[in-house]
PDB file of C-alpha atoms and ligand atoms in Angstrom:
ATOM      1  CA  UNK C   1      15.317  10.917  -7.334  1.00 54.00           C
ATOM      2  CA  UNK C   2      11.494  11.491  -7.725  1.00 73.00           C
ATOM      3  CA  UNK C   3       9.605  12.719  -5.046  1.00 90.00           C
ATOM      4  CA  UNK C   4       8.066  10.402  -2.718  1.00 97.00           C
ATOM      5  CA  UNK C   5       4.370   9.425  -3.339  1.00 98.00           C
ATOM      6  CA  UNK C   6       1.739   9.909  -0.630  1.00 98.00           C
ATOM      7  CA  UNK C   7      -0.783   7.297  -0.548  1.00 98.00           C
ATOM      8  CA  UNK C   8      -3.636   7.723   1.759  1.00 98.00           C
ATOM      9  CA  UNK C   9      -5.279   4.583   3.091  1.00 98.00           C
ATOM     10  CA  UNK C  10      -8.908   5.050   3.159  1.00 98.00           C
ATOM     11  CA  UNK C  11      -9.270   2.422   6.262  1.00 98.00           C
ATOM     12  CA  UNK C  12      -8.925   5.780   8.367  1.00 98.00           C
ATOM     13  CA  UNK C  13     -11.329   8.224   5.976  1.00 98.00           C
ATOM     14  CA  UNK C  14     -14.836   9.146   7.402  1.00 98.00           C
ATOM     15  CA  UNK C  15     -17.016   6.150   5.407  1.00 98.00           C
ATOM     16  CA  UNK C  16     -20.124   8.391   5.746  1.00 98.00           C
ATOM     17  CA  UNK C  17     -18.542  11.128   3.407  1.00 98.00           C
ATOM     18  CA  UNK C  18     -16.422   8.719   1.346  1.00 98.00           C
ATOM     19  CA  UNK C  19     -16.860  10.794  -1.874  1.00 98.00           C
ATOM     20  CA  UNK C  20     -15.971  13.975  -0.140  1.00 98.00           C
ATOM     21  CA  UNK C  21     -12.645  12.373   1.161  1.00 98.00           C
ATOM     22  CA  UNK C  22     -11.732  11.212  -1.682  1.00 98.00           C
ATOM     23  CA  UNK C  23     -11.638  14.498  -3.123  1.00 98.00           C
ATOM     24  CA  UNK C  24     -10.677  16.504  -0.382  1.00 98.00           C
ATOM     25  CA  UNK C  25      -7.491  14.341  -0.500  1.00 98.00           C
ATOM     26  CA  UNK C  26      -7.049  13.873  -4.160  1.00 98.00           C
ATOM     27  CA  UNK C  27      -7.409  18.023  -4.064  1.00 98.00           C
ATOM     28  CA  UNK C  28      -4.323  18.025  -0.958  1.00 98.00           C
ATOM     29  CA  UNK C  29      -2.103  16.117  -3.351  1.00 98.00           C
ATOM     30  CA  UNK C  30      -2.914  12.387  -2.790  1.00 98.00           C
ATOM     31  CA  UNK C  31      -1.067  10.321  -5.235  1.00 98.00           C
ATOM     32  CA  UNK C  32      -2.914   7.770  -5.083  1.00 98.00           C
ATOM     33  CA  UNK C  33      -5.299   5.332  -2.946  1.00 98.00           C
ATOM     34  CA  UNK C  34      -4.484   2.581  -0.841  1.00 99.00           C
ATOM     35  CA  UNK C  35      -7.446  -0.095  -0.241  1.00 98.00           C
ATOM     36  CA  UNK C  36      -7.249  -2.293   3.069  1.00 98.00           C
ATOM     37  CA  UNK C  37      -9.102  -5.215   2.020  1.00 99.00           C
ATOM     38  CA  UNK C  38      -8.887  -7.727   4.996  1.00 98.00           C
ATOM     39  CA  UNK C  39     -10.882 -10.939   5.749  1.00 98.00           C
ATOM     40  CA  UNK C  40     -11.307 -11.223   9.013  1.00 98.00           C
ATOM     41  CA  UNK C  41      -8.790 -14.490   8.781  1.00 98.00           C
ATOM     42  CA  UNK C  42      -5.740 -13.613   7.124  1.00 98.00           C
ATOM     43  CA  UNK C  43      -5.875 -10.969   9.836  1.00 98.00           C
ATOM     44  CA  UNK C  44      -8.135 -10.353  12.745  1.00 98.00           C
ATOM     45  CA  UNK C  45     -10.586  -7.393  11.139  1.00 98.00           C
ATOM     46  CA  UNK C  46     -13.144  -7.015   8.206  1.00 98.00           C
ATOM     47  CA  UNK C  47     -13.659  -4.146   6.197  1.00 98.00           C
ATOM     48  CA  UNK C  48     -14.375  -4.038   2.576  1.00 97.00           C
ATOM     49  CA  UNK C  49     -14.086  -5.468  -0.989  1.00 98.00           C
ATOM     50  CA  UNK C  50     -14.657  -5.664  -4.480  1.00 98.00           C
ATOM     51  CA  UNK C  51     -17.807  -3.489  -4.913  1.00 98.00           C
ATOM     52  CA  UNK C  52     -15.981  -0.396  -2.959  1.00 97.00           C
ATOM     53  CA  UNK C  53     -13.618  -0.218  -5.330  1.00 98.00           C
ATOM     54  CA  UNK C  54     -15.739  -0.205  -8.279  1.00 98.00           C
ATOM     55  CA  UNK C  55     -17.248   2.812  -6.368  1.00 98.00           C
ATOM     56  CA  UNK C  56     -14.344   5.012  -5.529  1.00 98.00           C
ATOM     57  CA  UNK C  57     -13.153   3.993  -9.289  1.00 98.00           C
ATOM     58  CA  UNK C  58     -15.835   6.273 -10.574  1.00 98.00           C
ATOM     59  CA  UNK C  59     -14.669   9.369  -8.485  1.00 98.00           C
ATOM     60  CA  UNK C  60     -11.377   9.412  -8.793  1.00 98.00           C
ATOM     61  CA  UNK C  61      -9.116   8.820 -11.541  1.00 98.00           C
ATOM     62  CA  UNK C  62      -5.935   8.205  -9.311  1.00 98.00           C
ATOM     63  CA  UNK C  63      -4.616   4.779  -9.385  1.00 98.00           C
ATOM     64  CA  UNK C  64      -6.051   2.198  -6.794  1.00 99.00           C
ATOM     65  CA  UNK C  65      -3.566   0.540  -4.806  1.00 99.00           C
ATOM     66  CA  UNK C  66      -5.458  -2.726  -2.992  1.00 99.00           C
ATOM     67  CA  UNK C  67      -3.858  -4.525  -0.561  1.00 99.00           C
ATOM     68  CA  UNK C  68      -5.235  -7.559   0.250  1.00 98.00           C
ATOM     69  CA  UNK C  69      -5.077  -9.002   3.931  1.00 98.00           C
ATOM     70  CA  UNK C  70      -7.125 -12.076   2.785  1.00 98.00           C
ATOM     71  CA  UNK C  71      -6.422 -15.516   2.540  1.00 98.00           C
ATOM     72  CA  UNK C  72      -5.959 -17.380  -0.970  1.00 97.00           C
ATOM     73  CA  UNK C  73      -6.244 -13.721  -2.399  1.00 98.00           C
ATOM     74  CA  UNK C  74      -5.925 -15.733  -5.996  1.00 97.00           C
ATOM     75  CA  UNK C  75      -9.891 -16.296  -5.806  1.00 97.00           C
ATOM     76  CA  UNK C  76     -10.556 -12.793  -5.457  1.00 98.00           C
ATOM     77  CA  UNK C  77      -8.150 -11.435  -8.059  1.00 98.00           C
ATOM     78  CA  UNK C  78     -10.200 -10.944 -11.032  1.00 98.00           C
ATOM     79  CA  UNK C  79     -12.686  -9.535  -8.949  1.00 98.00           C
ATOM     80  CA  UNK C  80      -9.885  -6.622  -8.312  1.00 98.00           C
ATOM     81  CA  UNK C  81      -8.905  -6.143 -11.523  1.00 98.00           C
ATOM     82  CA  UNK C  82     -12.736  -5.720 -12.802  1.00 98.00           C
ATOM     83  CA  UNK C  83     -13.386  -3.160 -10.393  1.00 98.00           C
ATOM     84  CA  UNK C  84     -11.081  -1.278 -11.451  1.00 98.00           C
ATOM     85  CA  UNK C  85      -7.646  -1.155  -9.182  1.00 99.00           C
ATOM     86  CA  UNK C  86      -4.647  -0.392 -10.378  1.00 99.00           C
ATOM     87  CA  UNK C  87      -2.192  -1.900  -8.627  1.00 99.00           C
ATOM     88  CA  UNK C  88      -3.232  -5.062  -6.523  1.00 99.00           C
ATOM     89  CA  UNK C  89      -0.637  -6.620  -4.171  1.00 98.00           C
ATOM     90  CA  UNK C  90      -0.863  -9.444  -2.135  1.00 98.00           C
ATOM     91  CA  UNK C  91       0.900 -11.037   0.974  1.00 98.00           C
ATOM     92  CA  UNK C  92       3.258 -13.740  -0.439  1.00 98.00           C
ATOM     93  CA  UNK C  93       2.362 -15.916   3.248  1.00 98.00           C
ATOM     94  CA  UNK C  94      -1.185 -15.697   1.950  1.00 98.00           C
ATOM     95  CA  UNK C  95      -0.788 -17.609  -1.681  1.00 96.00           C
ATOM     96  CA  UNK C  96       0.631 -21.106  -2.179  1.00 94.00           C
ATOM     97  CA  UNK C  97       1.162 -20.178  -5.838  1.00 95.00           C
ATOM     98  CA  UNK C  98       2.332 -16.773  -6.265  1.00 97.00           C
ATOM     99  CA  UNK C  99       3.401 -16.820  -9.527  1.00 97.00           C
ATOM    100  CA  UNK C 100       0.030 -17.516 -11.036  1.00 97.00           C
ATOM    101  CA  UNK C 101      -1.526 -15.153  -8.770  1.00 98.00           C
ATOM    102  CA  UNK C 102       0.682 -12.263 -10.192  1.00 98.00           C
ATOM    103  CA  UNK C 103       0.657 -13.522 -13.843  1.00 98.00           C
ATOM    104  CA  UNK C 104      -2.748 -13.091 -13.737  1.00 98.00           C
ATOM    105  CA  UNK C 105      -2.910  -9.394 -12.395  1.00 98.00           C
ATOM    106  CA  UNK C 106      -0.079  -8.442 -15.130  1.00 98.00           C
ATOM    107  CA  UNK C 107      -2.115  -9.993 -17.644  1.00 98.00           C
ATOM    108  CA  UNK C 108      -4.776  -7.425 -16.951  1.00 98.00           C
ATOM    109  CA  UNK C 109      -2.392  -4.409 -18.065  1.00 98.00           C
ATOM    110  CA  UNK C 110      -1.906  -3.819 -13.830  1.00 98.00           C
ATOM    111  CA  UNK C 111       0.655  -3.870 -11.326  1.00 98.00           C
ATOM    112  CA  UNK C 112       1.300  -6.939  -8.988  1.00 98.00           C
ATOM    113  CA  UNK C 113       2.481  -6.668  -5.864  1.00 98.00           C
ATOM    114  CA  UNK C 114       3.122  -8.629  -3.353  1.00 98.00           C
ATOM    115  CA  UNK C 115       4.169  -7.579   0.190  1.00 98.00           C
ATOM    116  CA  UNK C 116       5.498  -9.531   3.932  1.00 98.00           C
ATOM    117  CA  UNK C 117       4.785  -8.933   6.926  1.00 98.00           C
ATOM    118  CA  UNK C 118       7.256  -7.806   9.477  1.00 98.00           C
ATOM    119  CA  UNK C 119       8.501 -11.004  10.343  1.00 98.00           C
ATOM    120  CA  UNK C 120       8.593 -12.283   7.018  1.00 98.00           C
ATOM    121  CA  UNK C 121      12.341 -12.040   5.661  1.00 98.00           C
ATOM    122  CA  UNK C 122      12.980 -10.494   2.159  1.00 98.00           C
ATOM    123  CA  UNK C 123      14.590 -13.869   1.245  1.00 98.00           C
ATOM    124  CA  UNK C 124      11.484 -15.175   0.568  1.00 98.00           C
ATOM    125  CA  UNK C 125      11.335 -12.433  -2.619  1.00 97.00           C
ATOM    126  CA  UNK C 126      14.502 -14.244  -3.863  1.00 97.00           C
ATOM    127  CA  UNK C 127      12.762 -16.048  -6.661  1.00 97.00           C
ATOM    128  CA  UNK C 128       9.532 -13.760  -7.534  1.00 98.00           C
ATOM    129  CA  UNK C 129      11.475 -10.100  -7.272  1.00 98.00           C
ATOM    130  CA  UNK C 130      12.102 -10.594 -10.428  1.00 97.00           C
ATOM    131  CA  UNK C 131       8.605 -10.440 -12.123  1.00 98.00           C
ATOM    132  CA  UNK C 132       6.924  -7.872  -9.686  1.00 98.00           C
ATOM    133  CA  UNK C 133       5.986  -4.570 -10.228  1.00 98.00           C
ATOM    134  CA  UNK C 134       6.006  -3.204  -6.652  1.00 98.00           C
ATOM    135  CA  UNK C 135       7.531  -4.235  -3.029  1.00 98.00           C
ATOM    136  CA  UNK C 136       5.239  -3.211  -0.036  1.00 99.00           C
ATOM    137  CA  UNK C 137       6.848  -3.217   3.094  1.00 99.00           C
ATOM    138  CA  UNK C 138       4.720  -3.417   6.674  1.00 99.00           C
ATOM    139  CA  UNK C 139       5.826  -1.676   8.971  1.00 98.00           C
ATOM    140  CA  UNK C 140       3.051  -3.005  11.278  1.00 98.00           C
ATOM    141  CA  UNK C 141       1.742  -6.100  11.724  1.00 98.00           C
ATOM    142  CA  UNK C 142      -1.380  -5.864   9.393  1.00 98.00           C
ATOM    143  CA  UNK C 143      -4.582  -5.699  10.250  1.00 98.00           C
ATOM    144  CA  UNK C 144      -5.432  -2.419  11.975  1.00 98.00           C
ATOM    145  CA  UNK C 145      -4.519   1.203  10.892  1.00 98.00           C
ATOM    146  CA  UNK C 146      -3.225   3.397  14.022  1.00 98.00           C
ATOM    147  CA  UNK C 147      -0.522   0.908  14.670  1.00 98.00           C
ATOM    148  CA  UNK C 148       3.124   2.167  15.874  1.00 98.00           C
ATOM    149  CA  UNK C 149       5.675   1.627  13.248  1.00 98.00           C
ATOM    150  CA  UNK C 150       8.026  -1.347  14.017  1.00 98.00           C
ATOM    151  CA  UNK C 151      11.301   0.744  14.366  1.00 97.00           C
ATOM    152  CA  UNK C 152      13.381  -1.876  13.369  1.00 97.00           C
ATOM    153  CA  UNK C 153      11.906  -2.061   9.880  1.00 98.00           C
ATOM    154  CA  UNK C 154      14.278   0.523   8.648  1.00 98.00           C
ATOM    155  CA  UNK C 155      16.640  -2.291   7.976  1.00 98.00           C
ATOM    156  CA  UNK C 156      14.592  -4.179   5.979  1.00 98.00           C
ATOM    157  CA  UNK C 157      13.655  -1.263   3.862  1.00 98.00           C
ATOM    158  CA  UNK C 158      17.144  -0.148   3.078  1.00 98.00           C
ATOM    159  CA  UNK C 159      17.586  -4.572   2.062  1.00 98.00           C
ATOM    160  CA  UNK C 160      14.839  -3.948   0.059  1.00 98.00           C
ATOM    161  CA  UNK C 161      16.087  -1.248  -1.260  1.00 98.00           C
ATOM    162  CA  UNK C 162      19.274  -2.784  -2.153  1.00 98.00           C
ATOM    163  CA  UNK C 163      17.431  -6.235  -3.811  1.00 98.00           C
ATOM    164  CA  UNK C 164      15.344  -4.035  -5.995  1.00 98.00           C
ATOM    165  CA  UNK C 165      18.451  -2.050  -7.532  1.00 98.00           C
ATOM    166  CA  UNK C 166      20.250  -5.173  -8.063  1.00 98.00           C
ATOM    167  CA  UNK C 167      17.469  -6.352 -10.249  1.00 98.00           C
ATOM    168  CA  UNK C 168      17.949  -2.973 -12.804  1.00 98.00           C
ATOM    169  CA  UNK C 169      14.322  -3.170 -12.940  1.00 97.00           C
ATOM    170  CA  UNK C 170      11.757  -0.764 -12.328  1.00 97.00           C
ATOM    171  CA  UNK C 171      10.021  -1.878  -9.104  1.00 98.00           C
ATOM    172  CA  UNK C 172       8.022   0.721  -6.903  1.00 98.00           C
ATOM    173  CA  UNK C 173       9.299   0.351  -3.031  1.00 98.00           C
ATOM    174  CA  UNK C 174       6.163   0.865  -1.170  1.00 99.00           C
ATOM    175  CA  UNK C 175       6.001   0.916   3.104  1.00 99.00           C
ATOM    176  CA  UNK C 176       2.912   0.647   5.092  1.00 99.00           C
ATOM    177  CA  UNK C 177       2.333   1.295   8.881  1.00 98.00           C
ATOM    178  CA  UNK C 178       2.397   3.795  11.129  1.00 98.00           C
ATOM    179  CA  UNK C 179       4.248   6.450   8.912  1.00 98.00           C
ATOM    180  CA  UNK C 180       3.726  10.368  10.293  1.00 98.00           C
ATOM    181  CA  UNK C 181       5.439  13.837   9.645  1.00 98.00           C
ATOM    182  CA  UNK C 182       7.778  12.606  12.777  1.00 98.00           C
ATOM    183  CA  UNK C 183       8.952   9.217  10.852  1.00 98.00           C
ATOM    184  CA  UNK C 184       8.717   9.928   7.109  1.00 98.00           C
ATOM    185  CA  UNK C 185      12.193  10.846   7.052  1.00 98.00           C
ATOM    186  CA  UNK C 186      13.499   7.814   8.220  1.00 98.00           C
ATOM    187  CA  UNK C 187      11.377   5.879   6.019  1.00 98.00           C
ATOM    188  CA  UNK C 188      12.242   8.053   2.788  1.00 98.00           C
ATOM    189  CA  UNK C 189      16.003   8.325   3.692  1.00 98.00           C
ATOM    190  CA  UNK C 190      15.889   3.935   3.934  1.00 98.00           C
ATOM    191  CA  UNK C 191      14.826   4.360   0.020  1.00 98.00           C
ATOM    192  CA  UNK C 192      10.898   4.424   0.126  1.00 98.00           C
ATOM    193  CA  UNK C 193       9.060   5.512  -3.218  1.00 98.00           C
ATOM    194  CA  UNK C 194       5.810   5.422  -1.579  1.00 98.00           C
ATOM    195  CA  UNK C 195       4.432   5.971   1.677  1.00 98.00           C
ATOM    196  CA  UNK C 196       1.088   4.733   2.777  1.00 99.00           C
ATOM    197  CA  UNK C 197      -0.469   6.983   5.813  1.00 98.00           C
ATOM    198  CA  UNK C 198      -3.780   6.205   7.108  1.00 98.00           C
ATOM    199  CA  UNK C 199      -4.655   8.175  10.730  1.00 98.00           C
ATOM    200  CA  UNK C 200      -1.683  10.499   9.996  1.00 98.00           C
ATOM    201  CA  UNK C 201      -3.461  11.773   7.047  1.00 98.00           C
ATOM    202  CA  UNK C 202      -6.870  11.257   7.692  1.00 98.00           C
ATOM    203  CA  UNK C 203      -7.574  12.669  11.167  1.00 98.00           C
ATOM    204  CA  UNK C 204      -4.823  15.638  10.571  1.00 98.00           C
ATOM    205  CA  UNK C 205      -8.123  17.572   9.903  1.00 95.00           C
ATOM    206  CA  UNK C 206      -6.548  19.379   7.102  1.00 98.00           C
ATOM    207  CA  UNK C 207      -5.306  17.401   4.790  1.00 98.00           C
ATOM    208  CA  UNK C 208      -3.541  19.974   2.369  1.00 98.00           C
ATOM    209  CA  UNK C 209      -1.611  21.146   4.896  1.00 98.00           C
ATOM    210  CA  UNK C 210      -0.241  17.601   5.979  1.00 98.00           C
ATOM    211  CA  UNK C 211       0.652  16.949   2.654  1.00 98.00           C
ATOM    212  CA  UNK C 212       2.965  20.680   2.771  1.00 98.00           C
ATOM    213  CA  UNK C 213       3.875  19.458   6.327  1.00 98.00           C
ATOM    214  CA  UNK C 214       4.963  16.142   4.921  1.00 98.00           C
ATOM    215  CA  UNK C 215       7.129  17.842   1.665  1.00 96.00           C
ATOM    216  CA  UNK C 216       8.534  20.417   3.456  1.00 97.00           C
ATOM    217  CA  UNK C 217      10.018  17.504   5.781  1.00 97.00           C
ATOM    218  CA  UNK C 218      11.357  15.702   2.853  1.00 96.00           C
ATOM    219  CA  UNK C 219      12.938  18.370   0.595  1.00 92.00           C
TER     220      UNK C 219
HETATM  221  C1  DX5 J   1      -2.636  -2.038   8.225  1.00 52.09           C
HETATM  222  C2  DX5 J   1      -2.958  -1.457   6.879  1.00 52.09           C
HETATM  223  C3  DX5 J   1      -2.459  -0.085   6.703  1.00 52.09           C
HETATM  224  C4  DX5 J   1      -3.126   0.928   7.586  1.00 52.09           C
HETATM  225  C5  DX5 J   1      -2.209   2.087   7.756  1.00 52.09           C
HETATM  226  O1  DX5 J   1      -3.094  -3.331   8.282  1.00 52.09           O
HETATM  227  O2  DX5 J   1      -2.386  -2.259   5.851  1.00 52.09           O
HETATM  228  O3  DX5 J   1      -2.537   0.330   5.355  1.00 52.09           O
HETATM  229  O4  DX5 J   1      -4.340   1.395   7.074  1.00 52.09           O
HETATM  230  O5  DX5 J   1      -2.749   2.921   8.710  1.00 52.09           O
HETATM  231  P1  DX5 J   1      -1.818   3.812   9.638  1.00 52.09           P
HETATM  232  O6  DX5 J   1      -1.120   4.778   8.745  1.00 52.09           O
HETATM  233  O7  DX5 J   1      -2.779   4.442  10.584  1.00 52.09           O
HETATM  234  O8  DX5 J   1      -0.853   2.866  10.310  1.00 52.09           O
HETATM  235 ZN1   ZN J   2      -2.276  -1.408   3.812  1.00 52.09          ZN
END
């Protein structure tokens, strides 16, 4: 198996010295970015778009990973893809017609993704698995990073796991909330390829030796 992927979520970065944590991370061993992009109705908090990612695009050449917490996330799409993300997933309670929304971002030459939130089941993947590129998991309800992770998640991420083998297809298995050095075990050894961590990365004060702290646990 490949090693697992740390992806720091910039929610939790210092915003005065965004440059500087962008590189102090990408130096630690970031793999890549993850973008909380939330609307203040699809969940209750606000924090950026579009224009910030077209910023961070020009600093670092790690992929962008943007999750959007936004309602009817289709209308903002193409402003994603022309700022330059990578990867742009979406929640599938947020978009009445999925299937465009993600034939759209593939179009571009990028990832789709879509992702549920902890009460969503992974039977409503049944007829889009199929034609994504990644699966993000919460772990939290979304919205705010600093969360505890919902311990009986682990379950759904070993499902998800499972539904993504039995589709022989490539699909990156992504989780998202609350994941430290005391729970990334539990989350890797469920079948995670990618593990988002916002305050445990960013206020760790040194972030090269979280990421050591974090590979150590997992080897
Ligand atoms: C929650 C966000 C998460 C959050 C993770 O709504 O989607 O990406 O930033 O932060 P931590 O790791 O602090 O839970
Ligand atoms: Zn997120």
């Amino acid at each position: 198996m490949n090693r697992i992927m740390i992806a720091p979520s910039i929610l939790s970065c210092n915003f005065l010295i965004l440059e500087k944590e962008i590189r102090d991370a990408e130096e630690a061993g970031a793999d890549l970015f993850h973008i909380d992009v939330m609307d203040g109705h699809f969940v209750p908090n606000i924090t950026i778009g579009p224009m910030f990612v077209e910023a961070i695009r020009k600093i670092t050449s790690k992929p962008l990973d943007c999750h959007l917490m936004i309602s009817n996330p289709s209308d903002f799409v193409k402003d994603f893809i022309n700022a330059g993300a990578d990867i742009i997933t979406i929640h599938i309670e947020a978009d009445t017609h999925i299937f465009r929304s993600v034939d759209v971002i593939k179009a571009a030459g990028i990832k789709a993704g879509v992702t549920l939130n902890p009460s969503t089941p992974l039977c409503s993947l049944e007829n889009i698995i199929e034609t994504i590129d990644l699966l993000l998991i919460m772990t939290v309800n979304p919205g705010f990073g600093g969360q505890s992770y919902i311990t009986s998640m682990d379950k759904k991420i070993r499902d998800a796991r499972q539904m993504i083998d039995s589709t022989g297809r490539h699909i990156d298995l992504e989780v998202d909330g609350g994941i430290k050095a005391s729970n990334v075990k539990r989350v890797a050894d469920a079948g995670a390829d990618i593990v988002v961590m916002g305050t445990e990365f960013f206020h760790s004060g040194d972030y090269r030796k979280k990421v050591a702290e974090i590979m150590d646990i997992l080897k």
